[in-house]
Short mmCIF file of C-alpha atoms in Angstrom, two decimals:
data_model
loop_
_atom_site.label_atom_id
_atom_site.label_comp_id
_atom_site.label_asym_id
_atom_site.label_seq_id
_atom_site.Cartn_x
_atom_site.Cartn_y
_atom_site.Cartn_z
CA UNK A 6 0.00 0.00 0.00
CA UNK A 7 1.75 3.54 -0.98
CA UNK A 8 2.89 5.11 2.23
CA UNK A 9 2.84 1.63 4.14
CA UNK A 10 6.15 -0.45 4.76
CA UNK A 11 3.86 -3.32 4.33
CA UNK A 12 3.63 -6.26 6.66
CA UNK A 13 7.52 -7.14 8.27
CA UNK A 14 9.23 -9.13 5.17
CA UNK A 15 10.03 -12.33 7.07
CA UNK A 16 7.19 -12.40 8.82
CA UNK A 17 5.71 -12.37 5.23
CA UNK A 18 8.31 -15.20 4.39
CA UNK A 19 7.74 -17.08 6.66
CA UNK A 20 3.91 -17.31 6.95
CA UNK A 21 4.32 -18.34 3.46
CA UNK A 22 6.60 -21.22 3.93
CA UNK A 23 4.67 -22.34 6.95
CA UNK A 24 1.28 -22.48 4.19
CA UNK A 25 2.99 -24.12 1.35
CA UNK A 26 4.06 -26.72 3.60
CA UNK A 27 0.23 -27.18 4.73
CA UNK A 28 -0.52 -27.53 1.08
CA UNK A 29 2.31 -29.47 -0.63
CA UNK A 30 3.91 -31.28 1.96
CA UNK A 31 7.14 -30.75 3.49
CA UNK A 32 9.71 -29.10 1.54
CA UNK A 33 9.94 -29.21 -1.79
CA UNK A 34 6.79 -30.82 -1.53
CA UNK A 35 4.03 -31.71 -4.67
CA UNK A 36 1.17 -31.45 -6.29
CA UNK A 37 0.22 -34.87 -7.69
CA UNK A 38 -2.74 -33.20 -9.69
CA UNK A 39 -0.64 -30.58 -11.62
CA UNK A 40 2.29 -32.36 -11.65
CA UNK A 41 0.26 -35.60 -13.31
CA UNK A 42 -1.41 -33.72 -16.12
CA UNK A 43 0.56 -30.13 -17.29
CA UNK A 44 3.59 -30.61 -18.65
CA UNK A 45 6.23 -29.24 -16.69
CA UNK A 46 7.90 -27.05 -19.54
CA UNK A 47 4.01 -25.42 -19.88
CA UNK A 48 3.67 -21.94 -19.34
CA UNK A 49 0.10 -19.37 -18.87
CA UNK A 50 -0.90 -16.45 -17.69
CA UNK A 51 -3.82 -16.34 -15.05
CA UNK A 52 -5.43 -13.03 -14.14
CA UNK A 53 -5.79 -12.35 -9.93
CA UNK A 54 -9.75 -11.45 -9.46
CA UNK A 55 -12.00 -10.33 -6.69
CA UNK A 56 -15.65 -11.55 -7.19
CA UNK A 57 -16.95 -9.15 -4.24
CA UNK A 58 -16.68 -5.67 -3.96
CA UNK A 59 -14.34 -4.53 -1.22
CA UNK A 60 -11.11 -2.99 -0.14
CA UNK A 61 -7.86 -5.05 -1.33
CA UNK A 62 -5.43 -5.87 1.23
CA UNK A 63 -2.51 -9.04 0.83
CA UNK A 64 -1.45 -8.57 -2.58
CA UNK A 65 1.96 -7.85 -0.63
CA UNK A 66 2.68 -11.68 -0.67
CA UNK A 67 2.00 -12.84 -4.11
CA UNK A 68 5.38 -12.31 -5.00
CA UNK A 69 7.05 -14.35 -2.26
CA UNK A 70 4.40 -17.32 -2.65
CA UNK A 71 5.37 -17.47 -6.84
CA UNK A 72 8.92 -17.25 -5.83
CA UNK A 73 8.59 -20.10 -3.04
CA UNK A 74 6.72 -22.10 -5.51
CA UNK A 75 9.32 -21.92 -8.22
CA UNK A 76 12.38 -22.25 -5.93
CA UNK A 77 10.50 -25.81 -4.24
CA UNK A 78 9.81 -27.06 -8.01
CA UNK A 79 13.03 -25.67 -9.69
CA UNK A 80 11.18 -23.52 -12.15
CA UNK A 81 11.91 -20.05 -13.76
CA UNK A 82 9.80 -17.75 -11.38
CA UNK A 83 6.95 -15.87 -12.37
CA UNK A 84 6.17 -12.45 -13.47
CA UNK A 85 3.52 -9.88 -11.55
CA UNK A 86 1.43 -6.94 -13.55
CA UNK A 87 -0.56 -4.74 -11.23
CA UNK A 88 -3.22 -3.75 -11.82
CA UNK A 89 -4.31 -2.09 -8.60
CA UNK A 90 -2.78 -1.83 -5.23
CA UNK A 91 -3.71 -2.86 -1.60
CA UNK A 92 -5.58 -0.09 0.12
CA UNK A 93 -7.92 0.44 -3.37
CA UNK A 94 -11.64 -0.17 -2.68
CA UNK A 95 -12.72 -1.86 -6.11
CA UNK A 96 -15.79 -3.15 -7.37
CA UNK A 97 -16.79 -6.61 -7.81
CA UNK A 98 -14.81 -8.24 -11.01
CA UNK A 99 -11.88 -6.23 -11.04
CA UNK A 100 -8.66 -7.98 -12.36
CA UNK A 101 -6.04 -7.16 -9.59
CA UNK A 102 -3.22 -8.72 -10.83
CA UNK A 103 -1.64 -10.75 -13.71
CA UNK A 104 0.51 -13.53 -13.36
CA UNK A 105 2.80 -14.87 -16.12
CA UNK A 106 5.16 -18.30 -15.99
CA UNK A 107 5.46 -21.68 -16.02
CA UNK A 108 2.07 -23.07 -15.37
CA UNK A 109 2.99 -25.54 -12.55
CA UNK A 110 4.01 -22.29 -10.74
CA UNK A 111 0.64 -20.73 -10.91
CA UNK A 112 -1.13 -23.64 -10.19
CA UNK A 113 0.59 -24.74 -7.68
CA UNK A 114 0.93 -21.42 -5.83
CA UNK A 115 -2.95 -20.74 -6.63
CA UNK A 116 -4.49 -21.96 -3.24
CA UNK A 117 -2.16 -20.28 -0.72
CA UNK A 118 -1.92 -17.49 -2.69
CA UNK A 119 -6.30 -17.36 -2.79
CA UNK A 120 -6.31 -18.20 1.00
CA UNK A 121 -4.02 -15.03 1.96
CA UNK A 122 -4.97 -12.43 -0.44
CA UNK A 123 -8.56 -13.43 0.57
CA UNK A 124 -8.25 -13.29 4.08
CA UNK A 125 -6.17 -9.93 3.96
CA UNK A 126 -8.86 -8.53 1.74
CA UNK A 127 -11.73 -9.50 4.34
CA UNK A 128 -9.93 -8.04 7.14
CA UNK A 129 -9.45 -4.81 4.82
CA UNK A 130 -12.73 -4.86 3.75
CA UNK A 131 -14.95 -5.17 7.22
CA UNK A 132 -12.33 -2.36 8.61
CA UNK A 133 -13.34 0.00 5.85
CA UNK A 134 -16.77 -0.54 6.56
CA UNK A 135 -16.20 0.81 9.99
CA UNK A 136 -13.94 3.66 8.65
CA UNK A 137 -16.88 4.78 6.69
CA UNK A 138 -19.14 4.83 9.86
CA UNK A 139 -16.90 6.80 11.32
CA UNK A 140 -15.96 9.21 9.19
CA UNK A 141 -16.06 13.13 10.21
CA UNK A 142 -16.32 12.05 14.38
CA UNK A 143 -12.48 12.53 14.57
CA UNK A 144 -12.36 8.57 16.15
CA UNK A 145 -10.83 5.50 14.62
CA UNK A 146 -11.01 2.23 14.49
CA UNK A 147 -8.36 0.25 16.45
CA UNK A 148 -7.70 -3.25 16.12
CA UNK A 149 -6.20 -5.79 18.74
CA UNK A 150 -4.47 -8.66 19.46
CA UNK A 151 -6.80 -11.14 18.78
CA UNK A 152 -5.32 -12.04 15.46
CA UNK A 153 -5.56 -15.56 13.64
CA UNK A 154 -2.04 -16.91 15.02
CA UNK A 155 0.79 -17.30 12.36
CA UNK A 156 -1.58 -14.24 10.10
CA UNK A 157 -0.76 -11.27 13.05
CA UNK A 158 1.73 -8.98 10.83
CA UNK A 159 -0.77 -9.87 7.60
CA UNK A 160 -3.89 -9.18 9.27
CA UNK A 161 -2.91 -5.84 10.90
CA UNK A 162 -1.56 -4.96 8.05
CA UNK A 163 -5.09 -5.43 6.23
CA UNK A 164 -6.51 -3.49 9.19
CA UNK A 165 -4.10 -0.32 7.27
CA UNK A 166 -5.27 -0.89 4.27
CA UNK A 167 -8.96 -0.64 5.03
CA UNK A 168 -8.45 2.65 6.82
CA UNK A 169 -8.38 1.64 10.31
CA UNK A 170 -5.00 1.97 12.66
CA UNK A 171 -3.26 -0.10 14.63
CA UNK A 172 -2.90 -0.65 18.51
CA UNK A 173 -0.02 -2.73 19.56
CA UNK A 174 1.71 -5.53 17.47
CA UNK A 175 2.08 -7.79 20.87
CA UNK A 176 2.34 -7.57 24.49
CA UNK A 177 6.23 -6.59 24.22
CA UNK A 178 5.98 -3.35 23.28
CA UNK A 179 3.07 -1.16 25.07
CA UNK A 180 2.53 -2.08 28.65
CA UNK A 181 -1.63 -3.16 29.00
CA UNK A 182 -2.95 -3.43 32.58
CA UNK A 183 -6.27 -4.93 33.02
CA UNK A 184 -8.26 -6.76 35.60
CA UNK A 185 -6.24 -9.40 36.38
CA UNK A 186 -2.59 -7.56 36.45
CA UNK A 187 -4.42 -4.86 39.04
CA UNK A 188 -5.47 -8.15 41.41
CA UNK A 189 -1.98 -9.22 40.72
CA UNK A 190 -0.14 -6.35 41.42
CA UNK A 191 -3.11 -5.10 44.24
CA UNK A 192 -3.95 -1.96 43.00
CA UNK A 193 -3.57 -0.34 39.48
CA UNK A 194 -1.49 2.61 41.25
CA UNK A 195 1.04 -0.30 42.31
CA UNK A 196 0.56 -2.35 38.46
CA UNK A 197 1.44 1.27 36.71
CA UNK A 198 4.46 1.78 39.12
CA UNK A 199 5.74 -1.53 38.38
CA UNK A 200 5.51 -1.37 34.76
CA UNK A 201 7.37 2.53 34.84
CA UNK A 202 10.17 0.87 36.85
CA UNK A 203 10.58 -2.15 34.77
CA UNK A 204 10.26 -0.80 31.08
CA UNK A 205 10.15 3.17 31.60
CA UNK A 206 10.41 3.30 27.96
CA UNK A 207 6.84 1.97 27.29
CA UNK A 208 3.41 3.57 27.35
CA UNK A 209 0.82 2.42 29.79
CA UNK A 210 -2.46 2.02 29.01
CA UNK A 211 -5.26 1.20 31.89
CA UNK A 212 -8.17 -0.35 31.33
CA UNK A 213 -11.57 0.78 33.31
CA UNK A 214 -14.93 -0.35 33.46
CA UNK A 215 -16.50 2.69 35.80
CA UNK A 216 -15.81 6.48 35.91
CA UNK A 217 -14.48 6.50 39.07
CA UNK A 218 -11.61 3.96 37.82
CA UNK A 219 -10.25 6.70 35.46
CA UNK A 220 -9.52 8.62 38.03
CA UNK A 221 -7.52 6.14 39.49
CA UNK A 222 -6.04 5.29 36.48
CA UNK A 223 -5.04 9.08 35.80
CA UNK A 224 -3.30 9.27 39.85
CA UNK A 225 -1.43 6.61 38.47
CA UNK A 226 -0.14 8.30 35.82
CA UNK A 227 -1.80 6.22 32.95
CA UNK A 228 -0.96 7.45 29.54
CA UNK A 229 -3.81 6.23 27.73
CA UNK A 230 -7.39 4.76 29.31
CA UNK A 231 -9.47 2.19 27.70
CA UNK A 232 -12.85 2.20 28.66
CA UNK A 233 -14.52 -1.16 28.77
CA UNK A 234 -18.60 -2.20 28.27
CA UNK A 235 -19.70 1.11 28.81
CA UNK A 236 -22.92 2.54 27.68
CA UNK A 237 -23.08 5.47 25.64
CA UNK A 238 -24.61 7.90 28.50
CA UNK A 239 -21.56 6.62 30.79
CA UNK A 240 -18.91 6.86 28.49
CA UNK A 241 -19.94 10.05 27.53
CA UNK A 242 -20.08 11.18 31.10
CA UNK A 243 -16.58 9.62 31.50
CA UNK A 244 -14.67 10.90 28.92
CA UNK A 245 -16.35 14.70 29.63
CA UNK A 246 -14.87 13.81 33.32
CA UNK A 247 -11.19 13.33 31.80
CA UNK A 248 -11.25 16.18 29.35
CA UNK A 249 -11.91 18.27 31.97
CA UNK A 250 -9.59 16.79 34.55
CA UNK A 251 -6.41 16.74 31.56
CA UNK A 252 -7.29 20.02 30.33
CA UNK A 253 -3.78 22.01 30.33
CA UNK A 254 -2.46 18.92 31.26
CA UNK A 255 -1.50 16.98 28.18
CA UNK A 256 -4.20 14.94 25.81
CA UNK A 257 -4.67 11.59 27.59
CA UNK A 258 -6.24 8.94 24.64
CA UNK A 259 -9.52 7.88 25.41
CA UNK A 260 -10.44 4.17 23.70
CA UNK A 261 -14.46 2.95 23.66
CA UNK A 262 -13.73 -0.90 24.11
CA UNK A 263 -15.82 -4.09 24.35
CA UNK A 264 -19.59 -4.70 22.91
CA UNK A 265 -19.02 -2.37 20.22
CA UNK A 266 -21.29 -3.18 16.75
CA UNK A 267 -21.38 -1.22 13.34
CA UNK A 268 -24.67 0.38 14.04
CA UNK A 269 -23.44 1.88 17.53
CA UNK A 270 -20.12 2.78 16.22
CA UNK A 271 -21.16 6.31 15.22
CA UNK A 272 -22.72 7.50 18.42
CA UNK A 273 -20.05 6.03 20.42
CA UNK A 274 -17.40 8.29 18.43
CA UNK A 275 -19.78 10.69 19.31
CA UNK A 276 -18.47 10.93 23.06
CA UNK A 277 -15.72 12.21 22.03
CA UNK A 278 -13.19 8.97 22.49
CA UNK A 279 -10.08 8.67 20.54
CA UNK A 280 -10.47 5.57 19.28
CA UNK A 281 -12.88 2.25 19.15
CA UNK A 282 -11.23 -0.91 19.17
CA UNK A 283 -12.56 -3.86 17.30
CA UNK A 284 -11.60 -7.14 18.23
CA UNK A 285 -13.69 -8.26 15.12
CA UNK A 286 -11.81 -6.57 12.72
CA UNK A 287 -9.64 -9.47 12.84
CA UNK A 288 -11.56 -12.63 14.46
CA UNK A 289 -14.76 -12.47 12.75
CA UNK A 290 -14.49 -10.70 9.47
CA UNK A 291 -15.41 -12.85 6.53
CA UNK A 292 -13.28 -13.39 3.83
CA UNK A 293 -13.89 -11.63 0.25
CA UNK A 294 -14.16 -14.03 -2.66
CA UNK A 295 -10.81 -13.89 -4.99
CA UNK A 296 -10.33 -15.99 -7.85
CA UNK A 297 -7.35 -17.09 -9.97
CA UNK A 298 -8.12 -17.36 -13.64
CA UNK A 299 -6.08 -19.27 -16.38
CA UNK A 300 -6.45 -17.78 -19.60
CA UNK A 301 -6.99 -21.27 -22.00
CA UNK A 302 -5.00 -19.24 -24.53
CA UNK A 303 -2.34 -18.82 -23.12
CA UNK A 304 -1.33 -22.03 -21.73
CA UNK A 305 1.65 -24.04 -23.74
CA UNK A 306 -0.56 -27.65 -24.62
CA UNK A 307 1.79 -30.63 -23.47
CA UNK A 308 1.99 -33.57 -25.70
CA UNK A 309 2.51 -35.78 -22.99
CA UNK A 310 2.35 -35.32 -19.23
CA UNK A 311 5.60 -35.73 -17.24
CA UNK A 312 7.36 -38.63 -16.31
CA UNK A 313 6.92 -40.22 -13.03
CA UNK A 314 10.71 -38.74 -12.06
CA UNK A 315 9.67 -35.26 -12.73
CA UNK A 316 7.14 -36.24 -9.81
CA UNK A 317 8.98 -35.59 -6.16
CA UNK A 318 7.99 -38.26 -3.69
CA UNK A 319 6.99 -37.06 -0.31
CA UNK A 320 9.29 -37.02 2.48
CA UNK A 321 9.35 -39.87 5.29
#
């Protein structure tokens, strides 16, 4: 996505290896199907396509699943046309990318390619549906940690793309005290003094479920309050409460957490909170429906399929 680094590279690498290795077998793995009936000297071209309207997110690792492919079968590797990038919002039918090669490549790349690009796309595309609710309040959307494990550095990536921001990558580098750490650490004044002495160069965020919490919270010296299962009148009240208690101070980020639902979204943002977080941004969106086409034309037509050596044998 222009302006985005894009999802950390071997993160991205090694997703990818993790998912070939689900779909071929340990490495170099095989496809019996497409290695049994295309010759292995074939080459096509196969056009990347979203059947759904949304916002495109994952094209970022087509490149290093062709490449994978190729380097496991011993092929040339494949070529990539854009045709749009991740971050566009396109309609339903739009050719998003082009892929040119030897046809084992695409074929054999096709699944895990489909299954990332469409699950980066859902993500994308349920996150832009809450940027759009929530445009002109001055809130976004956050996500969180509840990521599909293995996808984390994809997904919240796709959470970009759709428009929405991101709140931590893990629990290593901002400093999240909740219920359990303030009966752990007996009080949240004695959790947030424990955190500033261990990692002082972190941010603390506090978690509260009633008003008279963020007080607490603020004594403690809390950078950033998230304010749990509230309802709209109380949250309102609350975050009035801090703006006037921080005023002169320093702008303290105020996050609307927990039960949250597209059709509440905009009157929550409302209240005047920094941020809503969205848990199901990344847990429960649904994929969008991408397709890989092979144009008949361009395919090489094998006079005979290859021999039983060209075949690898799966590993003990």
């Amino acid at each position: 996505m222009p302006g985005d680094p894009g999802p950390e590279p071997l993160a991205v690498t090694r997703l990818v290896a993790v998912a070939l290795d689900e779909d071929l077998g340990l490495a170099p793995g095989r496809d019996v199907t497409t290695q049994a009936t295309v010759d292995a000297q074939a080459r096509g071209r196969a056009d990347v396509v979203a059947r759904d309207a949304g916002a495109i997110a994952g094209l970022v690792v087509v490149p290093e699943v062709l490449d994978q492919v190729a380097d496991r079968l011993g092929l040339p590797r494949a070529t990539v046309t854009w045709h749009v990038h991740d971050g566009t919002v396109v309609d339903a039918g739009t050719v998003l990318a082009t892929l040119e090669g030897p046809t084992h490549v695409l074929l054999v790349a096709e699944r895990t390619l489909l299954n990332l690009v469409s699950r980066a796309c859902g993500v994308a595309t349920h996150t832009y549906r809450w940027t759009q609710a929530l445009t002109g309040t001055g809130a976004q959307v956050l996500d969180t940690r509840k990521t599909t494990p293995g996808l984390r550095a994809l997904e919240k990536y796709a959470v970009r793309c759709g428009g929405g921001t991101n709140k931590r990558m893990g629990l290593y580098d901002v400093a999240m005290v909740k219920d359990n750490h303030v009966v752990a650490a007996g009080s949240v004044a004695g959790a947030v003094r424990a955190v500033r002495e261990r990692f002082p160069d972190v941010a603390v965020q506090v978690e509260v479920d009633r008003p008279e919490q963020a007080d607490e919270a603020l004594d403690a010296g809390a950078d950033f309050l998230l304010l749990d299962n509230m309802d709209t009148a109380t949250l309102a009240a609350t975050v009035a409460a801090v703006r006037a208690r921080t005023a002169g101070a320093g702008h303290v980020d105020l996050e609307a957490t927990g039960n949250l639902t597209l059709d509440r979204a905009r009157e929550v943002a409302l209240t005047g909170v920094d941020y809503l977080s969205v848990g199901a941004l990344t847990h429960s969106s649904p994929v969008l429906d991408v397709a890989l086409d092979l144009d008949p034309r361009s395919v090489t037509v094998a006079t005979q399929g290859p021999s039983a050596a060209e075949v690898p044998a799966p590993r003990p």
